[in-house]
Coordinates of C-alpha atoms in Angstrom, one line a residue:
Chain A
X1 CA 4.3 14.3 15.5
X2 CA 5.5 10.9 13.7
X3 CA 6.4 8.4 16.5
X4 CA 6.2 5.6 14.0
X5 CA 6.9 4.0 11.1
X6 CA 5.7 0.9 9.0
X7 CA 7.4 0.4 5.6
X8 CA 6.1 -2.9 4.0
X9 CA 8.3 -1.9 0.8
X10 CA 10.4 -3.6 -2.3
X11 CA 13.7 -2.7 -0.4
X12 CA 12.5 -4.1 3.2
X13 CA 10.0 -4.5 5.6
X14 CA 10.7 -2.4 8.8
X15 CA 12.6 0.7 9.7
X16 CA 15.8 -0.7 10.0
X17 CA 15.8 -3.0 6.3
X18 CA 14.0 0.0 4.9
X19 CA 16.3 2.5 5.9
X20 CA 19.7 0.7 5.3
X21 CA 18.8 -0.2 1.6
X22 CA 17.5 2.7 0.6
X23 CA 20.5 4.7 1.8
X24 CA 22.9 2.2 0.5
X25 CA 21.6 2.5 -3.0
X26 CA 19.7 -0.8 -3.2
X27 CA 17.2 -1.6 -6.3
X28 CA 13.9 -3.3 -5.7
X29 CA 13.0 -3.4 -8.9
X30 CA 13.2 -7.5 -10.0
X31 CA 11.3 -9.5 -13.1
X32 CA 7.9 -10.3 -12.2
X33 CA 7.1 -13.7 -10.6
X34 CA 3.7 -12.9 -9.5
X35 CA 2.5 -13.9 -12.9
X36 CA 3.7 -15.6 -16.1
X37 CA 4.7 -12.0 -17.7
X38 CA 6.9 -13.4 -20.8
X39 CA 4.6 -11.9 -23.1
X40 CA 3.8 -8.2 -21.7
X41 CA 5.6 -5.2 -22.9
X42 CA 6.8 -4.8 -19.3
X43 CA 8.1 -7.5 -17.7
X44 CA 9.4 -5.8 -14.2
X45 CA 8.1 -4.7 -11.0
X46 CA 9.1 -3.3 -7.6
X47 CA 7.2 -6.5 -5.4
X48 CA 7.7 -7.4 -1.9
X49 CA 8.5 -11.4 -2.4
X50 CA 9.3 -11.9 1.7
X51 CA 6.1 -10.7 2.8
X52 CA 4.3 -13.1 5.0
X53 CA 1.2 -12.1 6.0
X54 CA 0.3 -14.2 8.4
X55 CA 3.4 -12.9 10.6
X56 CA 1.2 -10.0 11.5
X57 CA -2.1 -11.3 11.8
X58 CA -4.1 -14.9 12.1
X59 CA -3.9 -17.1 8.9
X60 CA -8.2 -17.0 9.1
X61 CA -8.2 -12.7 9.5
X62 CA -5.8 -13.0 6.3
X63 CA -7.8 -15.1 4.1
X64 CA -10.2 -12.6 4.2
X65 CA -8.3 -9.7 3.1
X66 CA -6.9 -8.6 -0.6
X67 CA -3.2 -8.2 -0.6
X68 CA -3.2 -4.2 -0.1
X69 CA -5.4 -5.2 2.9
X70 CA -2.9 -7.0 4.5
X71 CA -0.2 -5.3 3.7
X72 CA -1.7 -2.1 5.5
X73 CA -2.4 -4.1 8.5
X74 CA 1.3 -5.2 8.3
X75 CA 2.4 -1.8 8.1
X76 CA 0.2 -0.4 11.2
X77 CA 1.3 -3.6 12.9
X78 CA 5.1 -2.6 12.3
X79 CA 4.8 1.0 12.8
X80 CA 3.0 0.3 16.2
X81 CA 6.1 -1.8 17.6
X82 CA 8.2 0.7 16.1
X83 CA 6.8 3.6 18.4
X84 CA 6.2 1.5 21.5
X85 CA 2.9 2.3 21.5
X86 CA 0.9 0.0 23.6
X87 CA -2.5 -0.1 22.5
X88 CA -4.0 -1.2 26.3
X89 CA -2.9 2.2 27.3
X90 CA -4.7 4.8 25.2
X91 CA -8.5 5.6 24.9
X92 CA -9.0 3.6 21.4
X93 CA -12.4 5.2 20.7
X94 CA -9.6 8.5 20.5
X95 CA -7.2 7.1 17.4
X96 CA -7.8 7.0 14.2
X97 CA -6.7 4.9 11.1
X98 CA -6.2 7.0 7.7
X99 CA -5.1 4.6 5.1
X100 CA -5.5 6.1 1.5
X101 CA -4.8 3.3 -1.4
X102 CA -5.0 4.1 -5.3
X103 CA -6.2 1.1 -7.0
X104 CA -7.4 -0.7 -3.6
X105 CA -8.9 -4.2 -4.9
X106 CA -8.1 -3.9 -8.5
X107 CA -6.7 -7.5 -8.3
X108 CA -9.6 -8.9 -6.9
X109 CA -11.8 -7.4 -9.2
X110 CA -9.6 -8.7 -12.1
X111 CA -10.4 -12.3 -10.8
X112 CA -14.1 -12.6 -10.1
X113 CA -14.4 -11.4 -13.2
X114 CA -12.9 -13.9 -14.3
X115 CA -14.5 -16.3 -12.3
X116 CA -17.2 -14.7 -13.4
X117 CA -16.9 -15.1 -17.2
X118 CA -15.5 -18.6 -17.1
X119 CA -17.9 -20.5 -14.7
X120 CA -21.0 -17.8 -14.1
X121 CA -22.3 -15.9 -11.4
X122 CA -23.0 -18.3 -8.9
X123 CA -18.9 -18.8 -8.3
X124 CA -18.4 -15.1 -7.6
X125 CA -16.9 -15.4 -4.1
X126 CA -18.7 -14.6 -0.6
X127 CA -16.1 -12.4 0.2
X128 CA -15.0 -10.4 -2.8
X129 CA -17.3 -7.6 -2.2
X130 CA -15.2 -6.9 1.5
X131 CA -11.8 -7.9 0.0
X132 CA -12.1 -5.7 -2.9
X133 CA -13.3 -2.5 -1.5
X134 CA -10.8 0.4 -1.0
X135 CA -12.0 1.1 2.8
X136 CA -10.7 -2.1 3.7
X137 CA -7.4 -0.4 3.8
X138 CA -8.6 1.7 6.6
X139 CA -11.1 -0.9 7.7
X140 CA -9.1 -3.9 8.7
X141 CA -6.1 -1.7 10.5
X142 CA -9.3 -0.3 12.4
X143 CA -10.3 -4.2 13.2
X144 CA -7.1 -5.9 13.4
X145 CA -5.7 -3.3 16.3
X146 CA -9.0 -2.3 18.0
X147 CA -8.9 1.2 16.4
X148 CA -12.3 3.0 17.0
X149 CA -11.9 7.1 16.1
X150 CA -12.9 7.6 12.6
X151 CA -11.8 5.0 10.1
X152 CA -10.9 7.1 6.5
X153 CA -9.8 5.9 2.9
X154 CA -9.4 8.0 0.4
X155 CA -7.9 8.0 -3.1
X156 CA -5.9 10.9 -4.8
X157 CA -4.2 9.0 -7.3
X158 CA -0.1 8.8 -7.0
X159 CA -1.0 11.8 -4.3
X160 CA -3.1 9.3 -2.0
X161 CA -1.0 9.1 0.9
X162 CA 0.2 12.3 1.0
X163 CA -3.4 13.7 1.7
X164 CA -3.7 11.1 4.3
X165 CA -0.9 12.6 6.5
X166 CA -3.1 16.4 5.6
X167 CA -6.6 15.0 6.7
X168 CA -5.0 13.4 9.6
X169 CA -3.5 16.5 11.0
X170 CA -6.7 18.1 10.6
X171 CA -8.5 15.2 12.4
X172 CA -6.4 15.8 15.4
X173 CA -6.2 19.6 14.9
X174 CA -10.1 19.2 14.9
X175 CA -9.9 17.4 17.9
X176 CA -11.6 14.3 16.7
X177 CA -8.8 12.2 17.7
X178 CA -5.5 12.3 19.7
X179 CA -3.5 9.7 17.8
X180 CA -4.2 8.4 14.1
X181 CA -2.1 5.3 12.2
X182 CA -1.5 7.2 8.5
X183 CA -0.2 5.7 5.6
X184 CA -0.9 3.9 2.3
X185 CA -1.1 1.0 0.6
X186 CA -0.8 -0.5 -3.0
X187 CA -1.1 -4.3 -4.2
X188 CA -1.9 -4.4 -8.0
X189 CA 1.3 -6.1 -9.5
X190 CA -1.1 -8.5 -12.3
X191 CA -1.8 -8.6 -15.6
X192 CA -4.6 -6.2 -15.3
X193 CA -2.1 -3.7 -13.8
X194 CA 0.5 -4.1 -15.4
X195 CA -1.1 -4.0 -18.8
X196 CA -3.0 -1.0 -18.6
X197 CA -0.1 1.1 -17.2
X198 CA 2.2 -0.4 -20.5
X199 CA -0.4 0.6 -22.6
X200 CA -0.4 3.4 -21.1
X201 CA 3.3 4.3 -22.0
X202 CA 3.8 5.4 -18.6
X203 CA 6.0 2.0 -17.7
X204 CA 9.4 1.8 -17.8
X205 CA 10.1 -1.0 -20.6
X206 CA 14.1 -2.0 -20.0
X207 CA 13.1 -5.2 -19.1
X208 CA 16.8 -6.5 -19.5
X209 CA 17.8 -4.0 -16.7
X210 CA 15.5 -4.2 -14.1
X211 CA 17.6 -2.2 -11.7
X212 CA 18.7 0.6 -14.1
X213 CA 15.1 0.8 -15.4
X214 CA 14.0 3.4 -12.7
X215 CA 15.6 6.8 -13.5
X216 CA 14.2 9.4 -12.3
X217 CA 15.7 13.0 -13.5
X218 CA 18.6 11.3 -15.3
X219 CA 18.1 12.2 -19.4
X220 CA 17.7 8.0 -20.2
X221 CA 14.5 7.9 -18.1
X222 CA 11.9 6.1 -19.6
X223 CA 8.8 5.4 -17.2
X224 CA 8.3 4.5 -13.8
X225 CA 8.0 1.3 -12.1
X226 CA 5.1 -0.2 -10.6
X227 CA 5.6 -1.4 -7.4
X228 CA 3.6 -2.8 -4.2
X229 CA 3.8 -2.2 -0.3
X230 CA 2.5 0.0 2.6
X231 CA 3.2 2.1 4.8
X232 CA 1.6 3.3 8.2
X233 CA 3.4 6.0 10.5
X234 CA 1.8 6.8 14.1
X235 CA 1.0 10.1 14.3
X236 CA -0.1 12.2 17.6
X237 CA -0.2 15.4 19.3
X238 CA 3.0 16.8 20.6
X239 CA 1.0 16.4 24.1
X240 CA 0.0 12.6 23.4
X241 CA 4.0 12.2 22.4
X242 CA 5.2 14.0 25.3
X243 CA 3.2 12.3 27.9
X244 CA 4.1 9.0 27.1
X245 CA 7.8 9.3 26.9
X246 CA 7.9 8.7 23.0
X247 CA 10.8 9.2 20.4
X248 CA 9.6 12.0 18.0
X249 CA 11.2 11.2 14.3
X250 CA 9.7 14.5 13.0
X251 CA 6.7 17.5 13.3
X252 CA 3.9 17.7 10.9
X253 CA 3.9 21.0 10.1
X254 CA 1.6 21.5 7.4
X255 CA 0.3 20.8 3.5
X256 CA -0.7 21.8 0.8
X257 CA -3.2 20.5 -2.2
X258 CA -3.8 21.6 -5.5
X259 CA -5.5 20.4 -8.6
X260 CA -4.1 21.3 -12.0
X261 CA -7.4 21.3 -14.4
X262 CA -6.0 20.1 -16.9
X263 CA -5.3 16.6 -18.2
X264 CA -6.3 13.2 -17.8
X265 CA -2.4 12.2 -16.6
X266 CA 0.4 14.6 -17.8
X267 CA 1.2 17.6 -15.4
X268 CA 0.7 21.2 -16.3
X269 CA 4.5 21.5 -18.5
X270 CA 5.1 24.2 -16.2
X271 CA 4.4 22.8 -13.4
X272 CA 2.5 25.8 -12.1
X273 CA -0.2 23.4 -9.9
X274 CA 2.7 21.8 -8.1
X275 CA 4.4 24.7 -7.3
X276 CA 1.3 25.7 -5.8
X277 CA 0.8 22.8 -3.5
X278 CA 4.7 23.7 -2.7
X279 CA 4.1 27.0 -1.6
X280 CA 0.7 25.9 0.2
X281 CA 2.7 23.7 2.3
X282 CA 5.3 26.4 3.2
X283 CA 2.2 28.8 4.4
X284 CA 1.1 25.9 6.1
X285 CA 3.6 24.6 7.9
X286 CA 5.1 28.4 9.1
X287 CA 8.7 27.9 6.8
X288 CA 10.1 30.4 4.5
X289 CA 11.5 28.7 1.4
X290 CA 15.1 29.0 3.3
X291 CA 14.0 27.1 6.1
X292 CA 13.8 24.1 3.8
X293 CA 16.8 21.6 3.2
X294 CA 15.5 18.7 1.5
X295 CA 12.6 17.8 -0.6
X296 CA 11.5 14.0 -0.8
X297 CA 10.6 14.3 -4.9
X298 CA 7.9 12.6 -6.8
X299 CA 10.5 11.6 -9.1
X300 CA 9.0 9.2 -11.0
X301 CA 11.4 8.8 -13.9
X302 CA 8.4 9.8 -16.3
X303 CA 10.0 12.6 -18.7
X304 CA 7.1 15.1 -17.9
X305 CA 7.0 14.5 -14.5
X306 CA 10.6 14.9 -13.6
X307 CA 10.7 18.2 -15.7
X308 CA 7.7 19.7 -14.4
X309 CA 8.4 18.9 -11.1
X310 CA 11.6 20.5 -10.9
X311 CA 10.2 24.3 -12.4
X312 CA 7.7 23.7 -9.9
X313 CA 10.5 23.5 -7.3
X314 CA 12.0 26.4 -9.1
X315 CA 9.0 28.3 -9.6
X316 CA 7.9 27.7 -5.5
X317 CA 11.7 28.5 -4.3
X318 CA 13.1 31.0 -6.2
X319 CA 17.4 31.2 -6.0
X320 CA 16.9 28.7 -3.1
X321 CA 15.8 25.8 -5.1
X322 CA 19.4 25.5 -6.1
X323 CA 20.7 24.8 -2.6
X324 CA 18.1 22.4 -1.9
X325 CA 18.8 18.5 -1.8
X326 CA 16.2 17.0 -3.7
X327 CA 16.1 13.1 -4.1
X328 CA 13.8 10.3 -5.4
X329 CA 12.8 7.1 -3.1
X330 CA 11.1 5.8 -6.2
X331 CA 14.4 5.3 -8.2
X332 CA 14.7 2.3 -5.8
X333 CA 11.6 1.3 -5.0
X334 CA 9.9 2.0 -7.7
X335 CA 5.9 4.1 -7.8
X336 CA 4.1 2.7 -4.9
X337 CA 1.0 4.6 -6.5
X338 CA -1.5 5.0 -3.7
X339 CA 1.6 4.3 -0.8
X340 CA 4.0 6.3 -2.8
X341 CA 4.1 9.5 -0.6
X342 CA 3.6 7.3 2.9
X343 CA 7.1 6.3 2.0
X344 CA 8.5 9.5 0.8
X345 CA 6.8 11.4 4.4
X346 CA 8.9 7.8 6.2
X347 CA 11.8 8.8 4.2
X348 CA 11.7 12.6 5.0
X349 CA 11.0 11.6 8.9
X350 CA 14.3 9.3 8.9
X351 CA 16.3 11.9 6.9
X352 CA 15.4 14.6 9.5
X353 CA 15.9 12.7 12.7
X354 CA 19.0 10.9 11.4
X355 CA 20.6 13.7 9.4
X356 CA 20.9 11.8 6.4
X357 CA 19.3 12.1 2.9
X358 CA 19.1 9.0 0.8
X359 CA 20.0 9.2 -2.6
X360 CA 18.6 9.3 -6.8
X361 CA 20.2 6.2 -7.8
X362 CA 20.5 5.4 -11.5
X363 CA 21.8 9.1 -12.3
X364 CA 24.1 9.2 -14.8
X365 CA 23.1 11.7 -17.9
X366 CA 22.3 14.8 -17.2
X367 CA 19.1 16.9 -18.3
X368 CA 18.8 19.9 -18.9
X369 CA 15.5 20.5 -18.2
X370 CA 16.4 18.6 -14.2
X371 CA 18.8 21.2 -13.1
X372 CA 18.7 20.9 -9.1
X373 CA 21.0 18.8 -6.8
X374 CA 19.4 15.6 -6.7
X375 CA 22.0 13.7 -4.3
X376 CA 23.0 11.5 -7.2
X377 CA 23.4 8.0 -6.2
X378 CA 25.3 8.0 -2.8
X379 CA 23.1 9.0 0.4
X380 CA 24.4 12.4 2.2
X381 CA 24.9 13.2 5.7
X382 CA 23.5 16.6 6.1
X383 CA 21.9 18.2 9.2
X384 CA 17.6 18.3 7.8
X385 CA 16.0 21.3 10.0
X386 CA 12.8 21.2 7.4
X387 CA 11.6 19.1 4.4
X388 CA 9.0 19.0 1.8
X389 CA 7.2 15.8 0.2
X390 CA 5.6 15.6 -2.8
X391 CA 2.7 13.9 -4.3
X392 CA 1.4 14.3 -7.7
X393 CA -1.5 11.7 -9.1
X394 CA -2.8 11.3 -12.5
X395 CA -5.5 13.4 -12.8
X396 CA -3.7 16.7 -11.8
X397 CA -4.1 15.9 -7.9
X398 CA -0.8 17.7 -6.3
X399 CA -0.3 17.3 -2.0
X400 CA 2.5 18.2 -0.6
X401 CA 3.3 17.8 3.3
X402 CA 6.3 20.1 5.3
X403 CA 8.2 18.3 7.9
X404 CA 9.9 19.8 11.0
X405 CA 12.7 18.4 13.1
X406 CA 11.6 18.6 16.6
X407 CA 14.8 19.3 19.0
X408 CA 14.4 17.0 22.0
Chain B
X1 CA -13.6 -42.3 5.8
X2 CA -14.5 -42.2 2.4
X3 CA -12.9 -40.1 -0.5
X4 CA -15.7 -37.8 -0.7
X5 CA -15.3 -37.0 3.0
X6 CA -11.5 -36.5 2.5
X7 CA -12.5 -33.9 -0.1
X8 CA -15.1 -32.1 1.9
X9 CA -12.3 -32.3 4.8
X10 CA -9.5 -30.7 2.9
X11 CA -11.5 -27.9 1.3
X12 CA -13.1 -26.9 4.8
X13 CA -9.9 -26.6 6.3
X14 CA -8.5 -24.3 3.5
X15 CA -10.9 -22.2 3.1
X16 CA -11.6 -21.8 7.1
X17 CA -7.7 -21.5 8.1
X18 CA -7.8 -24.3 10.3
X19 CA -5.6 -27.6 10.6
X20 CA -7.0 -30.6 8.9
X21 CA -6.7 -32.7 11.6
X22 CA -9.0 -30.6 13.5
X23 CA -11.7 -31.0 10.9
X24 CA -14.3 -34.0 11.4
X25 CA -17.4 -34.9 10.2
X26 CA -18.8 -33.5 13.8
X27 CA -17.6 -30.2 13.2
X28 CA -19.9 -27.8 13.9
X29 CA -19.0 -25.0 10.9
X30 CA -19.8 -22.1 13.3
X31 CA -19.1 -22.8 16.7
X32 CA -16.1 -25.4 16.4
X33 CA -14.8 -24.0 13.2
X34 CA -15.0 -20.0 13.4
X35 CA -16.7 -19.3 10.5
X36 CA -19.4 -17.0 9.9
X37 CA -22.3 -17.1 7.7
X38 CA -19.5 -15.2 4.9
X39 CA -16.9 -17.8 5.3
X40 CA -19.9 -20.9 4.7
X41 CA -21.4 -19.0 1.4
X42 CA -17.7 -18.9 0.0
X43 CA -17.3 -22.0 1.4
X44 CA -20.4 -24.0 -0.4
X45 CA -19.2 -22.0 -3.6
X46 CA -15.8 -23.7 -3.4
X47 CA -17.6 -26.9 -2.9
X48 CA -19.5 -26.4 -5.7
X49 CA -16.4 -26.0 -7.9
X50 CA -14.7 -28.7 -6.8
X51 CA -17.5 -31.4 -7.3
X52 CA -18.9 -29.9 -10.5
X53 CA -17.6 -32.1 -13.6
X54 CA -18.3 -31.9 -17.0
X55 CA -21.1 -34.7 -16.7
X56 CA -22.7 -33.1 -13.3
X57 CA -22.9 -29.0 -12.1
X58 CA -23.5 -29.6 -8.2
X59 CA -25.6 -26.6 -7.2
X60 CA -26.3 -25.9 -3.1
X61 CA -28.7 -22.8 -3.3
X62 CA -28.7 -20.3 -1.1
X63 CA -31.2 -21.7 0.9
X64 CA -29.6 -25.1 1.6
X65 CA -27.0 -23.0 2.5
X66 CA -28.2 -21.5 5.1
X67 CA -29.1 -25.0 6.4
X68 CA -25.7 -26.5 6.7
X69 CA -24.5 -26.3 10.5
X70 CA -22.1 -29.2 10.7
X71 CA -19.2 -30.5 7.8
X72 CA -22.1 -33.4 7.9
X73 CA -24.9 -31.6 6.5
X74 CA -22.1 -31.1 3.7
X75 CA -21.3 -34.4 2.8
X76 CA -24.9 -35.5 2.8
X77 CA -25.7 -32.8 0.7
X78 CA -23.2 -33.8 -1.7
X79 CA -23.9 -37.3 -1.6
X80 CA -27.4 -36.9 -1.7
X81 CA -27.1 -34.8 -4.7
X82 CA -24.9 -37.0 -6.7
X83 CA -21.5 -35.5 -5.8
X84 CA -18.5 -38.2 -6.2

C-alpha cells in the first residue's frame, strides 16, 4: 500500500505543489543556471532551483552528501510527514529503504577528476568516495531516519525506480520487512551530463522554447529533457496500513520486467519487450486488460520511444488500448532518469485516489504512429479503478508496476 | 589574531558546518567541532589548497594528519611549514 509520497521535482517539492502543477499544465523545463551552458548544444533542463537542503537535514549531514543524496533524503523526509508515519512508533530494524538512482554520483565524479587533473592526487577529496557512490541513495535515507531493514540501490537505467517499487513488494511479500521508503533519485544536470546525452542526440535541442521543448507523442518531438529530483513513497502492508489508522493513496498490485536484447539505447521498433513487461504486470497484479483505466507513459518525447511504446500498449491491450487514458509526466517535468518512474508510480497513486489524470502537455500535431488518447494538455477527472506505469531504460531494461484503488 | 589564523578559522568552519564564531584556536576538531577523522582528511586537503601558491606547495601528509587534534596543531603546522 502507498501511504506516502515525496516528490522533490522541477514542478514542486511536496504533494500539494507537485500535484497542482502538474495537473494544471505547468512546465519545469527552464535554461540552465547550474552551469555556464552558452556554448552546449542544449542549453535546457528540468532543475529544481528552490531546493534547500538543509530544510531536511543538518547543514554538517548535507555537506557530506552528493546532490542525488540529499535530494533522496528530502524526498523520504517529505513522504514521511506526508503519511504521518511516526518513526518512534514502528520496529525500525522492520523498514526498509529502496532508493534506485541511474547516474548516482556522476557529478561528483566529474569534479575530482578534475581536481584530479588540475592539482594531482593529493586534492582528491576525503569524502568523494561516500558522496559519489550510488548506495548513498539508499544509504543516507537509511542514516538520516534511523532505517535499519535492508538498505537497496539498484540501477535499471530510465526503469530504475520502477523496479524499486517491484523489489520492494517482494521484500515485504518475503517478509523481510513490514514497511519500506521506495523511490528514486537523479542529480546530474552538468556539463558532463548534459554533454554526453546531446551527443547522444537523445536531448531535446529547442533551446529558444524551453517549455515547448518536451513533447512527448506529439509529431514535433524532438528528445527528452534531462531533469533532476526524487522521489520516496512509503509503502506497507495492508496490515501495517490498517493498524495504524493510515490514508491509503493506492495498492501495489504487481509488476512486470523484461529486457529487450537488443540495442545499446533504442527500443525493440515493435515494442514487443514492453508489451511484455505490460502484460507481466497485468498477471501480476490479478487485472484483465479491461480493468485498467490509465497508464502513466514513459513518454519521453524521443521519436522511437513514443512509437514503440504505444504498439507495445497496443500489442499488450488489444481493442482496449483505445479506451485507455494514457499520459506523460515527463512532458512537464522532463526525464528524471533514475527517479523517472518514482514520479510516474506518485502520479498514478494521486490520479487513482483523487480521480484525476494529469495531462500530455505540449500536444499539438498529431502522429500517426501515437494513436491512443493521451489526455492532451488539460488534466481529466475520471474515476481510476487500475493503472499501469511504465519504465523503459537504455539498454532495453522494461518494468512496469499495476496500481489498485483501495476502497476505504 | 593574525591573518593566518582568520584563514585557518574560516575554512574550518566551512568545511565542518559550524558558525565561525564558534571556531577558536582551542577547538578541539573532534570533540568540540563534530568532525570525524573523514571530515579532518578533507579538511587538511582544503588547507592545503588554500595555502599552496605558486612560489610554495604546503603538503600535511597523512601522518601529520592524523596528529592534528586541535585548529592549533593547524596553524602551527602551517606556520611552521612556511604557510602565509
Amino acid at each position: 500500500m502507498i501511504t506516502g509520497i515525496g516528490p522533490v521535482t522541477p514542478i514542486g517539492i511536496g504533494v500539494d505543489a507537485f500535484w497542482e502543477n502538474l495537473c494544471a499544465g505547468r512546465s519545469g523545463v527552464r535554461p540552465i543556471t547550474a552551469f555556464d551552458a552558452s556554448e552546449m548544444k542544449v542549453q535546457i533542463a528540468a532543475d529544481v532551483p528552490d531546493f534547500e537542503p538543509e530544510r531536511f537535514m543538518d547543514a554538517k549531514s548535507a555537506r557530506r552528501m552528493a546532490r542525488f543524496a540529499q535530494m533522496a533524503v528530502a524526498a523520504a523526509q517529505l513522504a514521511r510527514a506526508d503519511a504521518g508515519l511516526d518513526l518512534a512508533t514502528v520496529d525500525l530494524e522492520r523498514v526498509a529503504s529502496v532508493v534506485n538512482t541511474g547516474g548516482g554520483g556522476v557529478t561528483t565524479i566529474a569534479e575530482e577528476t578534475r581536481a584530479l587533473a588540475r592539482r594531482g592526487a593529493g586534492r582528491v577529496g576525503a569524502l568523494f568516495v561516500p558522496m559519489m557512490a550510488a548506495n548513498m541513495a539508499s544509504c543516507q535515507v537509511s542514516m538520516e531516519l534511523g532505517l535499519q531493514g535492508p538498505a537497496i540501490t539498484g540501477t535499471a537505467a530510465c526503469a530504475s525506480s520502477i523496479y524499486s517499487f517491484i523489489e520492494a513488494k517482494q521484500i515485504i511479500q518475503y517478509g523481510e520487512a513490514d514497511l519500506a521508503f521506495v523511490g528514486g533519485t537523479e542529480s546530474n544536470i552538468s556539463e558532463l551530463g548534459i554533454a554526453g546525452l546531446a551527443n547522444m542526440h537523445a536531448l531535446s535541442r529547442r533551446n529558444d522554447d524551453p517549455e515547448g521543448a518536451s513533447r512527448p507523442f506529439d509529431g514535433e518531438r524532438d528528445g527528452f529533457v534531462f531533469g533532476e529530483g526524487a522521489i520516496v513513497c512509503v509503502v506497507e502492508s495492508l496490515d501495517a496500513a490498517r493498524a495504524r489508522g493510515a490514508r491509503i493513496y493506492a495498492e501495489v498490485l504487481g509488476g512486470g520486467r523484461t529486457a529487450d536484447a537488443h540495442h545499446l539505447t533504442a527500443p525493440r521498433p515493435d515494442g514487443s519487450g514492453a508489451a511484455r513487461a505490460l502484460r507481466g504486470a497485468l498477471h501480476d497484479g490479478g487485472l484483465a486488460p479491461e480493468d485498467v483505466d490509465y497508464i502513466c507513459a514513459h513518454g519521453t518525447g524521443t521519436p522511437l520511444n513514443d512509437a514503440a511504446e504505444t504498439r507495445a500498449i497496443h500489442a499488450a491491450f488489444g481493442a482496449h488500448a483505445g479506451r485507455l487514458a494514457v499520459s506523460s509526466t515527463k512532458s512537464m517535468t522532463g526525464h528524471l532518469m533514475g527517479s523517472a518512474g518514482a514520479l510516474s508510480v506518485a502520479a498514478a497513486a494521486l490520479a487513482i485516489h483523487r480521480g484525476l489524470v494529469p495531462p500530455t502537455i505540449n500536444l499539438q500535431t498529431p502522429d500517426p504512429e501515437c494513436d491512443l488518447d493521451y489526455v492532451p494538455n488539460e488534466s481529466r477527472a475520471m474515476p481510476v479503478r487500475a493503472a499501469l506505469v511504465n519504465g523503459f531504460g537504455f539498454g532495453g531494461q522494461n518494468g512496469v508496476v499495476a496500481l489498485g484503488r483501495v476502497d476505504s | 589574531m593574525s591573518i593566518l589564523e582568520q584563514r585557518v578559522v574560516t575554512i574550518v568552519a566551512e568545511q565542518l558546518r559550524v558558525p565561525s564564531d564558534k571556531v577558536t584556536a582551542e577547538s578541539h576538531l573532534l570533540d568540540d567541532l563534530n568532525a570525524d577523522s573523514l571530515d579532518v582528511v578533507d579538511l587538511t586537503i582544503a588547507l592545503e589548497e588554500e595555502f599552496s601558491s605558486a612560489e610554495q606547495a604546503i603538503e600535511i601528509s597523512e601522518e601529520a594528519a592524523a596528529e592534528m587534534r586541535t585548529v592549533q596543531d593547524l596553524i602551527t603546522f602551517l606556520e611552521e611549514h612556511g604557510a602565509a
